[in-house]
Amino acid sequence: MEGYLQKILRSWNDREGNVNKTEDLLQWIETLNATTHVSVRECSINESSFWFYDDYSGEVLNRKRSFFSVKGMRMFENDEFVKEQPIILQPEIGYLGIICQEIDGVLNFLMQAKIEPGNINCVQISPTIQATKSNFTRAHGGKYPAYLDYFERSSRYDVLYDQIQSEQAARFYKKRNRNMIMAVSDPVEVLPNFKWMTLGQIKRLMEIDNLVNMDTRTVLSGIPLVGRRIGDEERRALREHFSDPALFRSAFDTDFIPSVTQIYQKINRHKMFREVSVLPVPLSRLLDWKVDEYGIVCKKDADFMVRYYDIEIAGREVQKWIQPLFKATGRATFGLLTKTECGVRKYLVRVKSEIGLFDQVELGPSVQREATHGASDDAVERVFWKHLNANDGVVTDVLLSEEGGRFYHEENRNAIIEIGEGELPELPEDCLWVEYGALNYLVQINNCLNIQLRNLLSLIRL
């Protein structure tokens, strides 16, 4: 009988689909974009009866104290000031969940065509459920999210993945969501705006700019491949699914535990010897930021601003509302370098500190550069940009949107680049080469890999 791993890999390699053809899925999205009413315009917070700026606390919030709020934060490291900025406070943990089911011998994933107010192209491929706690407790008075019952009764089903993972820590303060993948054997009703897709189809759609949303990418990055015993016969069967033998060996034929130990040593050393504190301050006390009825804007170059938007979207739980969104001022670049060493594929990762992280640092990609940050003299960045600018060794290069429920038209460049084995003989202290198995093992643990790295891992091809 074909095992769980073979079913995952078979679905990963099926880029055409057996329930819905990829061309039909693209036509479906195009039709929804053409026929769904969407209106998003900048406005004044004074036009809202729900959101307001509290002069006393220096905070943007709503009258139910639900969803999220925006407050100022200052970051210090070893008692030295690092930065200050507005940040989103949303302490509740929401669901990001995908239902999967074997249909006619192929594992399919139930995906949603969802419009968020900040989406750059309106409709994006989203998880089965994408709901904050305020959504599923109906703090807004809307309908219950579709398929919520499956996730609230997850003990009845075969849960493949269930971890609480971080969000963008440069915009959120300690924000986390519960990422879940769950196999269901009973018939599932397919509601309007939902379709079955193979894993390969979703990966194929990820190659199109801004089509698959961030929430889908983070959930699928967590599909567990390592951590269970496999015999020689199953190993031979799994190998047949890989066109990259070095990646197969990186996942299944290599002892990755030494790399995991190295990673924890670097992370723990950072936590132990760097005193990091993040303190809330009223927005009005942020020295370089201006607050008015239209939003919060930095007086200097910054990666984002806050604006208020009057939003109308047909077909949602609530169809008309006003809310703040963080608006990007440019594109960030997230890059992952890879190489083959002694027949084993490795990826270059680095320890990354950010103002909103739950526990100071997480493991990030080779390159994580915000839009307004200038060129770095870092050896890793020099190699990355040399290859990217010359289109040399570029495996993946795609624009991907960030979370459209909180960010307005934020898209970032995501690139995976293969380099030669000897191109980086010396690494910065915060960097190391690790096997895919180590990264897949760590994504099955809370708060180890940041969302930028998880998004890049979701783009890897077999």
XYZ file of N, CA and C in Angstrom, residues 74 84-86 283-292 295-307 329 372:
87
model
N 9.476 50.619 20.539
C 10.901 50.938 20.474
C 11.702 49.699 20.812
N 12.483 52.541 16.103
C 11.131 52.738 16.597
C 10.192 52.751 15.399
N 8.951 52.337 15.618
C 8.001 52.256 14.511
C 6.597 51.956 15.024
N 5.563 52.197 14.184
C 4.233 51.637 14.478
C 4.275 50.128 14.240
N 1.876 56.225 19.914
C 2.249 56.638 18.555
C 2.698 58.095 18.515
N 2.084 58.927 19.336
C 2.425 60.354 19.345
C 3.832 60.614 19.844
N 4.450 59.640 20.500
C 5.806 59.820 21.032
C 6.879 59.230 20.132
N 6.470 58.671 18.983
C 7.465 58.224 18.006
C 8.068 59.462 17.354
N 9.360 59.668 17.526
C 9.989 60.933 17.144
C 9.951 61.187 15.646
N 10.083 60.115 14.847
C 10.201 60.291 13.395
C 8.911 59.992 12.645
N 7.807 59.838 13.358
C 6.556 59.476 12.704
C 5.491 60.538 12.985
N 4.682 60.829 11.968
C 3.610 61.808 12.078
C 2.264 61.092 12.047
N 1.399 61.440 12.986
C 0.068 60.833 13.083
C -0.982 61.881 12.732
N -1.884 61.544 11.788
C -3.015 62.427 11.500
C -4.224 61.579 11.132
N -3.550 58.699 8.570
C -2.661 57.584 8.823
C -1.439 57.971 9.625
N -0.397 57.172 9.483
C 0.859 57.351 10.220
C 1.989 57.243 9.204
N 2.771 58.299 9.059
C 3.802 58.351 8.024
C 5.128 58.760 8.656
N 6.211 58.115 8.211
C 7.533 58.443 8.721
C 8.058 59.706 8.036
N 8.755 60.535 8.811
C 9.348 61.756 8.262
C 10.621 61.461 7.473
N 11.157 60.255 7.619
C 12.339 59.819 6.883
C 11.949 58.656 5.976
N 12.927 58.074 5.283
C 12.644 56.885 4.478
C 12.236 55.733 5.398
N 11.149 55.070 5.062
C 10.681 53.918 5.840
C 10.108 52.887 4.888
N 10.007 51.660 5.355
C 9.555 50.561 4.501
C 8.041 50.540 4.337
N 7.334 51.287 5.178
C 5.873 51.275 5.119
C 5.318 52.537 5.750
N 4.029 52.742 5.533
C 3.237 53.759 6.227
C 1.912 53.093 6.613
N 1.125 53.764 7.421
C -0.212 53.265 7.769
C -1.232 54.202 7.146
N -2.212 53.616 6.461
C -3.294 54.385 5.848
C -4.636 53.764 6.246
N 6.221 50.847 0.904
C 6.776 51.926 0.087
C 7.679 51.390 -1.025
N 13.800 49.895 1.548
C 14.571 51.127 1.702
C 15.994 50.889 2.195
